[in-house]
């Protein structure tokens, strides 16, 4: 089944982006009605993070989220097989000078790239211009997909992909060697190396890696966001100026700053944050679990 899906994605990548975008939205709409477990997770997250929205507004937001997910699934074929020239037309790069100036000066860099739906497009666009380093998680249950994802991420330049299971030693070495680190630290990885800081007003177990890696390597942190544009208009990769006064001696405050920034960006395009992840799975001591089928509140 996975091989058939990959073949279909290969066929579809030849289509104009405007057509591919409409097909992806249609797929996402269908998934909205069929993928019940993921819908339940995303809907729970929206209830927690957007209590100010009424039920109808959250339902519409959830639908737009699944439509964006459908687009990203089909448009991934462009990352795997489209020519570099086509990808450069599709993915606009804004703020490249912020990264290039630091790389040319020999300054270590961490690109803070949260889990917005277009992040793989942004990662590919960075890789087309800079030899970088990133981490990935092996898909043990689906080795065919895992291999396809790995090869897609290694397509451009001299990229270093490190497994999360291998720890951070290789990451530190790569950052110090001058490779920008495309870093995605905003998922719930459990209690290890994490602190509870607010995300949309909800205490979220958040790894402290951004602050610690910046301290260990002397790296500057550049905020990095990829936006999926409407109507098949492509994507825009935005890299901002380096954060000042980061890291500090207060790791928890640094981690809170990271979450505050991610939240501020997510509010500008709420349908594009990765809500199907159990972001609040790990709870502070004494708090009840949030992702329980019997207590699910549909938007």
Coordinates of C-alpha atoms in Angstrom, one line a residue:
X1 CA 0.0 0.0 0.0
X2 CA 2.8 2.4 0.8
X3 CA 4.6 1.7 -2.5
X4 CA 1.3 2.4 -4.3
X5 CA 0.8 5.7 -2.5
X6 CA 4.4 6.8 -3.3
X7 CA 3.8 5.9 -6.9
X8 CA 0.6 8.0 -7.0
X9 CA 2.4 10.9 -5.4
X10 CA 5.1 10.6 -8.1
X11 CA 2.5 10.7 -10.8
X12 CA 0.8 13.8 -9.3
X13 CA 4.0 15.8 -8.9
X14 CA 4.0 16.5 -12.6
X15 CA 0.8 18.5 -12.3
X16 CA 0.8 22.3 -12.0
X17 CA 1.0 23.4 -8.4
X18 CA -2.5 25.1 -8.6
X19 CA -4.0 21.8 -9.6
X20 CA -2.0 19.8 -7.1
X21 CA -3.1 22.2 -4.4
X22 CA -6.8 21.7 -5.1
X23 CA -6.4 17.9 -5.1
X24 CA -4.6 18.2 -1.8
X25 CA -7.4 20.2 -0.3
X26 CA -9.9 17.7 -1.5
X27 CA -7.9 14.8 0.0
X28 CA -7.7 16.8 3.3
X29 CA -11.4 17.3 3.3
X30 CA -11.9 13.6 2.9
X31 CA -9.4 12.9 5.7
X32 CA -11.3 15.2 7.9
X33 CA -14.2 12.8 7.8
X34 CA -12.3 9.6 7.8
X35 CA -9.2 9.9 10.0
X36 CA -11.0 9.9 13.3
X37 CA -8.1 9.4 15.8
X38 CA -6.1 12.2 14.4
X39 CA -9.2 14.4 14.2
X40 CA -9.8 13.8 17.8
X41 CA -6.3 14.8 18.8
X42 CA -6.4 18.0 16.7
X43 CA -9.9 18.9 17.9
X44 CA -8.8 18.5 21.5
X45 CA -5.8 20.7 20.9
X46 CA -8.0 23.4 19.4
X47 CA -10.4 23.3 22.3
X48 CA -7.4 23.8 24.7
X49 CA -5.6 26.5 22.7
X50 CA -8.5 28.5 21.3
X51 CA -11.1 28.6 24.1
X52 CA -12.2 32.0 22.8
X53 CA -13.6 30.5 19.6
X54 CA -17.1 29.1 19.4
X55 CA -17.8 25.6 18.2
X56 CA -18.5 26.6 14.6
X57 CA -15.2 28.5 14.3
X58 CA -13.2 25.7 15.7
X59 CA -14.9 23.3 13.3
X60 CA -13.9 25.5 10.4
X61 CA -10.4 25.8 11.7
X62 CA -10.1 22.0 12.0
X63 CA -11.3 21.5 8.5
X64 CA -8.8 24.0 7.1
X65 CA -6.0 22.3 9.1
X66 CA -6.8 18.9 7.4
X67 CA -7.0 20.6 4.0
X68 CA -3.5 22.0 4.6
X69 CA -2.3 18.5 5.7
X70 CA -3.7 17.0 2.5
X71 CA -1.9 19.6 0.4
X72 CA 1.4 18.9 2.2
X73 CA 1.0 15.2 1.6
X74 CA 0.6 15.5 -2.1
X75 CA 3.0 18.4 -2.6
X76 CA 5.7 16.4 -0.8
X77 CA 6.3 14.7 -4.2
X78 CA 7.7 18.0 -5.4
X79 CA 10.4 17.7 -2.7
X80 CA 11.2 14.2 -3.8
X81 CA 11.3 14.6 -7.6
X82 CA 10.8 18.2 -8.8
X83 CA 13.8 19.9 -10.3
X84 CA 15.8 22.4 -8.2
X85 CA 14.7 25.1 -10.6
X86 CA 11.0 24.4 -10.1
X87 CA 11.4 24.3 -6.3
X88 CA 13.2 27.6 -6.3
X89 CA 10.2 29.1 -8.1
X90 CA 7.8 27.5 -5.7
X91 CA 9.6 28.3 -2.4
X92 CA 10.4 32.0 -2.0
X93 CA 13.3 32.6 0.4
X94 CA 13.1 35.7 2.6
X95 CA 15.8 36.7 5.0
X96 CA 18.5 34.5 3.5
X97 CA 21.0 37.3 4.2
X98 CA 20.5 36.8 8.0
X99 CA 21.8 33.2 7.7
X100 CA 24.4 33.8 5.0
X101 CA 26.1 36.6 6.9
X102 CA 26.6 34.4 10.0
X103 CA 27.7 31.4 8.0
X104 CA 30.3 33.4 6.1
X105 CA 31.5 34.9 9.4
X106 CA 32.0 31.4 10.7
X107 CA 29.4 31.8 13.4
X108 CA 27.5 28.7 14.5
X109 CA 23.8 28.9 13.7
X110 CA 20.6 27.2 15.0
X111 CA 17.5 27.6 12.8
X112 CA 14.5 27.4 15.1
X113 CA 12.0 25.7 12.7
X114 CA 8.8 24.7 14.6
X115 CA 6.3 22.2 13.3
X116 CA 4.3 24.2 10.8
X117 CA 3.0 22.1 7.9
X118 CA 5.4 23.6 5.4
X119 CA 8.6 22.9 7.4
X120 CA 9.9 20.3 5.0
X121 CA 9.6 22.7 2.1
X122 CA 11.6 25.2 4.1
X123 CA 14.2 22.6 5.1
X124 CA 14.7 21.6 1.4
X125 CA 15.1 25.3 0.4
X126 CA 17.7 25.8 3.1
X127 CA 19.5 22.7 2.0
X128 CA 19.6 24.0 -1.6
X129 CA 21.7 26.9 -0.5
X130 CA 23.6 25.7 2.6
X131 CA 25.1 22.4 3.7
X132 CA 23.3 21.9 7.0
X133 CA 22.4 19.4 9.6
X134 CA 19.1 18.1 11.0
X135 CA 17.6 15.3 13.0
X136 CA 15.0 12.7 12.0
X137 CA 13.1 9.9 13.5
X138 CA 13.1 6.5 11.9
X139 CA 9.7 5.2 10.9
X140 CA 10.2 1.7 12.3
X141 CA 6.6 0.6 11.5
X142 CA 7.0 1.6 7.8
X143 CA 10.6 1.1 6.5
X144 CA 9.5 1.9 2.9
X145 CA 8.2 5.3 3.9
X146 CA 11.2 5.9 6.2
X147 CA 13.6 5.2 3.3
X148 CA 11.7 7.5 1.0
X149 CA 11.7 10.3 3.5
X150 CA 15.4 9.9 4.2
X151 CA 16.4 10.0 0.6
X152 CA 14.1 13.0 0.0
X153 CA 15.8 14.9 2.8
X154 CA 19.3 14.1 1.4
X155 CA 18.6 15.2 -2.1
X156 CA 20.3 18.6 -2.0
X157 CA 23.8 19.6 -1.1
X158 CA 26.0 17.8 1.5
X159 CA 23.4 17.3 4.2
X160 CA 24.0 15.5 7.5
X161 CA 21.0 13.7 8.9
X162 CA 21.3 12.4 12.5
X163 CA 18.9 10.0 14.2
X164 CA 17.2 11.2 17.4
X165 CA 18.3 7.9 18.9
X166 CA 21.9 8.8 18.5
X167 CA 21.8 11.7 21.0
X168 CA 23.2 15.3 20.6
X169 CA 26.9 14.7 20.4
X170 CA 26.9 14.6 16.6
X171 CA 24.7 17.7 16.4
X172 CA 27.1 19.7 18.6
X173 CA 30.0 18.6 16.4
X174 CA 28.2 19.5 13.2
X175 CA 27.1 23.0 14.5
X176 CA 30.6 23.8 15.6
X177 CA 31.9 22.8 12.2
X178 CA 29.8 25.6 10.7
X179 CA 26.7 23.7 9.5
X180 CA 23.3 25.5 10.3
X181 CA 21.2 23.2 12.4
X182 CA 17.5 23.0 11.2
X183 CA 16.0 22.4 14.6
X184 CA 12.4 21.3 15.5
X185 CA 12.2 21.3 19.3
X186 CA 8.4 21.8 19.8
X187 CA 7.0 18.3 20.3
X188 CA 6.2 16.4 23.4
X189 CA 9.1 14.0 23.9
X190 CA 8.2 13.2 27.5
X191 CA 9.7 14.4 30.8
X192 CA 13.3 13.8 30.0
X193 CA 15.3 17.0 29.5
X194 CA 12.0 19.0 29.5
X195 CA 10.3 21.7 31.6
X196 CA 6.7 22.6 31.8
X197 CA 6.1 26.0 30.3
X198 CA 2.9 27.5 28.8
X199 CA 1.9 27.0 25.2
X200 CA -1.4 28.8 24.4
X201 CA -1.9 29.0 28.1
X202 CA -1.6 25.3 28.7
X203 CA 1.4 23.8 30.6
X204 CA 3.4 21.8 28.0
X205 CA 6.4 19.5 28.5
X206 CA 9.0 21.3 26.3
X207 CA 12.6 20.1 25.8
X208 CA 15.2 22.6 26.8
X209 CA 17.5 21.7 23.8
X210 CA 17.4 25.1 22.1
X211 CA 18.9 26.9 25.1
X212 CA 21.4 24.2 26.0
X213 CA 22.6 23.7 22.4
X214 CA 23.1 27.4 21.9
X215 CA 25.1 27.5 25.1
X216 CA 27.2 24.5 24.3
X217 CA 28.0 25.6 20.7
X218 CA 28.0 29.4 21.0
X219 CA 25.4 29.4 18.2
X220 CA 23.1 32.3 17.3
X221 CA 19.4 31.4 17.1
X222 CA 17.5 32.5 13.9
X223 CA 13.7 32.1 13.9
X224 CA 12.7 30.2 10.8
X225 CA 9.1 29.7 9.5
X226 CA 7.7 28.3 6.3
X227 CA 4.2 29.5 5.2
X228 CA 2.0 27.6 2.8
X229 CA 0.4 30.2 0.5
X230 CA -3.2 29.9 -0.6
X231 CA -4.4 29.0 -4.1
X232 CA -1.4 27.0 -5.1
X233 CA 0.9 30.1 -4.9
X234 CA 3.7 28.1 -3.3
X235 CA 5.5 28.7 0.0
X236 CA 7.6 31.4 1.6
X237 CA 10.5 30.6 3.9
X238 CA 11.1 33.4 6.4
X239 CA 14.3 33.7 8.4
X240 CA 14.4 36.5 10.9
X241 CA 17.2 38.3 12.6
X242 CA 19.2 36.5 15.3
X243 CA 17.7 36.6 18.8
X244 CA 19.5 38.9 21.2
X245 CA 20.3 38.0 24.8
X246 CA 19.9 34.3 24.0
X247 CA 20.7 32.0 25.7
X248 CA 20.6 33.2 29.3
X249 CA 21.5 31.5 32.6
X250 CA 17.8 30.7 33.0
X251 CA 17.0 27.7 30.8
X252 CA 13.3 27.7 31.8
X253 CA 13.0 31.3 30.8
X254 CA 14.7 30.6 27.5
X255 CA 12.3 27.7 26.8
X256 CA 9.3 29.9 27.7
X257 CA 10.6 32.5 25.3
X258 CA 10.7 29.9 22.5
X259 CA 7.1 28.7 23.2
X260 CA 5.9 32.3 23.3
X261 CA 7.4 33.0 19.9
X262 CA 6.0 29.8 18.4
X263 CA 2.6 30.7 19.7
X264 CA 2.8 34.2 18.3
X265 CA 3.5 32.8 14.8
X266 CA 0.9 30.1 15.1
X267 CA -1.8 32.7 15.8
X268 CA -1.0 34.3 12.4
X269 CA -1.8 31.0 10.6
X270 CA -3.5 28.7 13.1
X271 CA -4.5 26.2 10.4
X272 CA -0.9 25.4 9.6
X273 CA 0.4 24.4 13.0
X274 CA 0.8 20.6 13.5
X275 CA -2.3 20.1 15.7
X276 CA -2.5 16.3 15.0
X277 CA 0.4 15.8 17.5
X278 CA -0.4 15.1 21.1
X279 CA 1.4 18.3 22.2
X280 CA 0.0 18.1 25.8
X281 CA 0.3 14.3 26.3
X282 CA 2.8 14.6 29.2
X283 CA 1.1 16.3 32.2
X284 CA 2.4 17.8 35.4
X285 CA 2.2 15.6 38.4
X286 CA -1.4 15.2 39.5
X287 CA -3.0 16.4 36.3
X288 CA -5.4 14.1 34.3
X289 CA -4.6 13.0 30.8
X290 CA -6.1 15.1 28.1
X291 CA -6.3 12.7 25.1
X292 CA -9.0 10.3 26.3
X293 CA -11.6 9.1 23.9
X294 CA -14.4 9.2 26.5
X295 CA -13.8 12.8 27.4
X296 CA -13.3 14.1 23.8
X297 CA -15.1 17.3 23.0
X298 CA -15.8 17.7 19.3
X299 CA -15.4 21.2 18.0

